[in-house]
PDB file of C-alpha atoms in Angstrom:
ATOM      1  CA  MET A1238      68.683 106.391  29.036  1.00  0.00           C
ATOM      2  CA  GLY A1239      66.600 103.517  30.474  1.00  0.00           C
ATOM      3  CA  ARG A1240      64.494 103.586  33.571  1.00  0.00           C
ATOM      4  CA  THR A1241      67.144 101.848  35.673  1.00  0.00           C
ATOM      5  CA  ALA A1242      69.862 104.237  34.563  1.00  0.00           C
ATOM      6  CA  GLY A1243      67.607 107.240  35.219  1.00  0.00           C
ATOM      7  CA  ALA A1244      66.708 105.984  38.686  1.00  0.00           C
ATOM      8  CA  ALA A1245      70.378 105.382  39.431  1.00  0.00           C
ATOM      9  CA  ALA A1246      71.227 108.925  38.339  1.00  0.00           C
ATOM     10  CA  VAL A1247      68.516 110.390  40.576  1.00  0.00           C
ATOM     11  CA  LEU A1248      69.711 108.241  43.500  1.00  0.00           C
ATOM     12  CA  ALA A1249      73.324 109.305  42.918  1.00  0.00           C
ATOM     13  CA  ALA A1250      72.312 112.973  42.803  1.00  0.00           C
ATOM     14  CA  ALA A1251      70.301 112.629  46.027  1.00  0.00           C
ATOM     15  CA  LEU A1252      73.219 110.879  47.699  1.00  0.00           C
ATOM     16  CA  ALA A1253      75.590 113.631  46.579  1.00  0.00           C
ATOM     17  CA  LEU A1254      73.264 116.301  48.002  1.00  0.00           C
ATOM     18  CA  THR A1255      72.892 114.434  51.278  1.00  0.00           C
ATOM     19  CA  THR A1256      76.635 113.927  51.558  1.00  0.00           C
ATOM     20  CA  GLY A1257      77.143 117.606  50.761  1.00  0.00           C
ATOM     21  CA  CYS A1258      74.720 118.598  53.517  1.00  0.00           C
ATOM     22  CA  ASP A1259      76.477 116.319  55.989  1.00  0.00           C
ATOM     23  CA  ALA A1260      79.819 117.814  55.010  1.00  0.00           C
ATOM     24  CA  ALA A1261      78.463 121.341  55.466  1.00  0.00           C
ATOM     25  CA  LYS A1262      76.969 120.373  58.825  1.00  0.00           C
ATOM     26  CA  ASP A1263      80.290 118.836  59.894  1.00  0.00           C
ATOM     27  CA  ALA A1264      82.172 121.956  58.796  1.00  0.00           C
ATOM     28  CA  ALA A1265      79.761 124.211  60.703  1.00  0.00           C
ATOM     29  CA  GLY A1266      80.043 122.012  63.777  1.00  0.00           C
ATOM     30  CA  GLY A1267      83.820 122.138  63.516  1.00  0.00           C
ATOM     31  CA  ALA A1268      83.763 125.933  63.304  1.00  0.00           C
ATOM     32  CA  VAL A1269      81.545 126.170  66.396  1.00  0.00           C
ATOM     33  CA  SER A1270      83.812 123.741  68.274  1.00  0.00           C
ATOM     34  CA  SER A1271      86.859 125.798  67.322  1.00  0.00           C
ATOM     35  CA  ALA A1272      85.176 129.024  68.388  1.00  0.00           C
ATOM     36  CA  THR A1273      84.106 127.470  71.694  1.00  0.00           C
ATOM     37  CA  ALA A1274      87.656 126.261  72.332  1.00  0.00           C
ATOM     38  CA  ALA A1275      89.019 129.747  71.582  1.00  0.00           C
ATOM     39  CA  VAL A1276      86.522 131.363  73.976  1.00  0.00           C
ATOM     40  CA  ALA A1277      87.379 128.831  76.700  1.00  0.00           C
ATOM     41  CA  SER A1278      91.090 129.537  76.229  1.00  0.00           C
ATOM     42  CA  ALA A1279      90.512 133.298  76.434  1.00  0.00           C
ATOM     43  CA  ALA A1280      88.476 132.806  79.616  1.00  0.00           C
ATOM     44  CA  GLU A1281      91.309 130.827  81.215  1.00  0.00           C
ATOM     45  CA  ARG A1282      93.783 133.577  80.292  1.00  0.00           C
ATOM     46  CA  LYS A1283      91.469 136.146  81.881  1.00  0.00           C
ATOM     47  CA  MET A1284      91.266 134.066  85.074  1.00  0.00           C
ATOM     48  CA  ASN A1285      95.060 133.742  85.146  1.00  0.00           C
ATOM     49  CA  GLU A1286      95.385 137.547  85.104  1.00  0.00           C
ATOM     50  CA  VAL A1287      93.787 137.822  88.555  1.00  0.00           C
ATOM     51  CA  GLU A1288      96.494 138.625  91.082  1.00  0.00           C
ATOM     52  CA  ASP A1289      96.351 137.331  94.648  1.00  0.00           C
ATOM     53  CA  GLY A1290      93.184 135.350  93.967  1.00  0.00           C
ATOM     54  CA  VAL A1291      92.360 132.341  96.105  1.00  0.00           C
ATOM     55  CA  ASP A1292      90.172 129.429  95.060  1.00  0.00           C
ATOM     56  CA  ALA A1293      86.610 130.288  96.008  1.00  0.00           C
ATOM     57  CA  LYS A1294      84.602 127.838  93.945  1.00  0.00           C
ATOM     58  CA  GLY A1295      82.698 126.805  97.067  1.00  0.00           C
ATOM     59  CA  ASP A1296      81.571 130.409  97.623  1.00  0.00           C
ATOM     60  CA  VAL A1297      79.834 130.664  94.239  1.00  0.00           C
ATOM     61  CA  LYS A1298      76.669 129.096  92.810  1.00  0.00           C
ATOM     62  CA  ALA A1299      75.228 129.290  89.308  1.00  0.00           C
ATOM     63  CA  GLY A1300      71.530 129.279  88.540  1.00  0.00           C
ATOM     64  CA  ALA A1301      69.867 127.544  85.607  1.00  0.00           C
ATOM     65  CA  PRO A1302      70.411 129.008  82.143  1.00  0.00           C
ATOM     66  CA  ARG A1303      67.578 130.831  80.401  1.00  0.00           C
ATOM     67  CA  ALA A1304      67.081 132.689  77.152  1.00  0.00           C
ATOM     68  CA  ASP A1305      67.366 136.470  77.243  1.00  0.00           C
ATOM     69  CA  GLY A1306      66.989 137.980  73.793  1.00  0.00           C
ATOM     70  CA  ASP A1307      69.837 136.782  71.594  1.00  0.00           C
ATOM     71  CA  ARG A1308      71.864 135.365  74.512  1.00  0.00           C
ATOM     72  CA  THR A1309      71.638 132.754  77.208  1.00  0.00           C
ATOM     73  CA  VAL A1310      72.028 134.019  80.762  1.00  0.00           C
ATOM     74  CA  ALA A1311      72.395 132.595  84.238  1.00  0.00           C
ATOM     75  CA  GLU A1312      72.381 134.256  87.638  1.00  0.00           C
ATOM     76  CA  VAL A1313      75.583 133.697  89.610  1.00  0.00           C
ATOM     77  CA  THR A1314      75.690 134.315  93.363  1.00  0.00           C
ATOM     78  CA  ALA A1315      78.830 134.763  95.467  1.00  0.00           C
ATOM     79  CA  THR A1316      78.642 134.454  99.250  1.00  0.00           C
ATOM     80  CA  ASN A1317      81.572 135.988 101.115  1.00  0.00           C
ATOM     81  CA  PRO A1318      82.543 133.959 104.217  1.00  0.00           C
ATOM     82  CA  LYS A1319      85.403 136.308 105.165  1.00  0.00           C
ATOM     83  CA  ASP A1320      85.479 139.310 107.512  1.00  0.00           C
ATOM     84  CA  GLN A1321      86.235 141.924 104.839  1.00  0.00           C
ATOM     85  CA  ASN A1322      84.814 142.915 101.449  1.00  0.00           C
ATOM     86  CA  ALA A1323      85.836 140.656  98.590  1.00  0.00           C
ATOM     87  CA  ASP A1324      85.711 140.731  94.820  1.00  0.00           C
ATOM     88  CA  TYR A1325      85.044 137.562  92.820  1.00  0.00           C
ATOM     89  CA  THR A1326      86.125 136.631  89.324  1.00  0.00           C
ATOM     90  CA  VAL A1327      84.137 133.646  88.095  1.00  0.00           C
ATOM     91  CA  LYS A1328      84.405 131.460  84.988  1.00  0.00           C
ATOM     92  CA  VAL A1329      80.933 130.171  84.102  1.00  0.00           C
ATOM     93  CA  ASP A1330      80.522 127.225  81.714  1.00  0.00           C
ATOM     94  CA  PHE A1331      77.323 126.678  79.737  1.00  0.00           C
ATOM     95  CA  ARG A1332      76.810 122.990  78.872  1.00  0.00           C
ATOM     96  CA  ASP A1333      74.307 120.838  77.015  1.00  0.00           C
ATOM     97  CA  ALA A1334      72.515 117.772  78.447  1.00  0.00           C
ATOM     98  CA  ASP A1335      75.497 115.543  77.555  1.00  0.00           C
ATOM     99  CA  GLY A1336      77.929 117.823  79.386  1.00  0.00           C
ATOM    100  CA  LYS A1337      79.440 119.223  76.178  1.00  0.00           C
ATOM    101  CA  LEU A1338      80.845 122.727  76.625  1.00  0.00           C
ATOM    102  CA  LEU A1339      78.848 125.236  74.578  1.00  0.00           C
ATOM    103  CA  ASP A1340      80.269 128.533  75.836  1.00  0.00           C
ATOM    104  CA  THR A1341      82.307 130.047  78.655  1.00  0.00           C
ATOM    105  CA  VAL A1342      82.216 133.545  80.114  1.00  0.00           C
ATOM    106  CA  VAL A1343      84.060 135.370  82.873  1.00  0.00           C
ATOM    107  CA  LEU A1344      82.042 137.432  85.303  1.00  0.00           C
ATOM    108  CA  ASN A1345      83.150 139.847  88.031  1.00  0.00           C
ATOM    109  CA  ILE A1346      81.107 140.302  91.177  1.00  0.00           C
ATOM    110  CA  ASP A1347      82.638 143.178  93.110  1.00  0.00           C
ATOM    111  CA  ALA A1348      82.419 144.387  96.702  1.00  0.00           C
ATOM    112  CA  VAL A1349      80.646 141.462  98.322  1.00  0.00           C
ATOM    113  CA  ALA A1350      80.264 142.429 101.985  1.00  0.00           C
ATOM    114  CA  PRO A1351      81.429 140.077 104.748  1.00  0.00           C
ATOM    115  CA  GLY A1352      78.885 137.349 105.440  1.00  0.00           C
ATOM    116  CA  LYS A1353      76.672 138.584 102.594  1.00  0.00           C
ATOM    117  CA  SER A1354      75.755 137.401  99.108  1.00  0.00           C
ATOM    118  CA  LYS A1355      75.704 139.322  95.877  1.00  0.00           C
ATOM    119  CA  SER A1356      74.610 138.238  92.409  1.00  0.00           C
ATOM    120  CA  GLY A1357      75.596 139.009  88.855  1.00  0.00           C
ATOM    121  CA  THR A1358      74.452 137.800  85.458  1.00  0.00           C
ATOM    122  CA  ALA A1359      76.610 135.624  83.233  1.00  0.00           C
ATOM    123  CA  ARG A1360      75.731 136.362  79.585  1.00  0.00           C
ATOM    124  CA  SER A1361      76.779 133.901  76.898  1.00  0.00           C
ATOM    125  CA  ASN A1362      78.606 135.111  73.804  1.00  0.00           C
ATOM    126  CA  ARG A1363      75.770 133.882  71.567  1.00  0.00           C
ATOM    127  CA  GLN A1364      72.359 132.239  71.766  1.00  0.00           C
ATOM    128  CA  LEU A1365      72.646 128.692  73.118  1.00  0.00           C
ATOM    129  CA  SER A1366      69.465 126.803  72.320  1.00  0.00           C
ATOM    130  CA  ASP A1367      70.920 123.561  73.724  1.00  0.00           C
ATOM    131  CA  ALA A1368      72.146 124.959  77.071  1.00  0.00           C
ATOM    132  CA  THR A1369      70.654 122.942  79.904  1.00  0.00           C
ATOM    133  CA  LYS A1370      73.010 123.708  82.775  1.00  0.00           C
ATOM    134  CA  THR A1371      75.621 126.113  84.002  1.00  0.00           C
ATOM    135  CA  GLU A1372      78.658 125.222  86.047  1.00  0.00           C
ATOM    136  CA  ILE A1373      81.270 127.218  87.905  1.00  0.00           C
ATOM    137  CA  GLY A1374      84.490 126.361  86.088  1.00  0.00           C
ATOM    138  CA  ARG A1375      86.671 128.419  88.422  1.00  0.00           C
ATOM    139  CA  ALA A1376      86.095 131.117  91.008  1.00  0.00           C
ATOM    140  CA  LEU A1377      88.668 133.382  92.597  1.00  0.00           C
ATOM    141  CA  ARG A1378      88.190 135.637  95.616  1.00  0.00           C
ATOM    142  CA  HIS A1379      90.481 138.654  95.711  1.00  0.00           C
TER     143      HIS A1379
END
């Protein structure tokens, strides 16, 4: 085999390895996207199970995400504007800098006194190294 043929073979092998890596990366990304979609769907089902809940997104704020061991966490605070105790069920979305959904969790904050605030911790389902913000997807007061 001549030099040109040998160089072409090496280039073809390198291209095949690179293409294989890209395919593996795409497959892994697809699996994560599918898992994220499944978690988001399960979170919506959990929110839909709340009976007699009223929209309370304005009552709830999410803090910045931070690493906590093998998970990403964010403090969520509910402020009860009503004149009786209230429970809150909150869907918290973890997103990257581009706004892409990375994970979703549902958090309950129970027995928030009238006119008071109470906090809870939203814990992601896995470590999210790219999480840059948290958002309240939905919040129900019941």
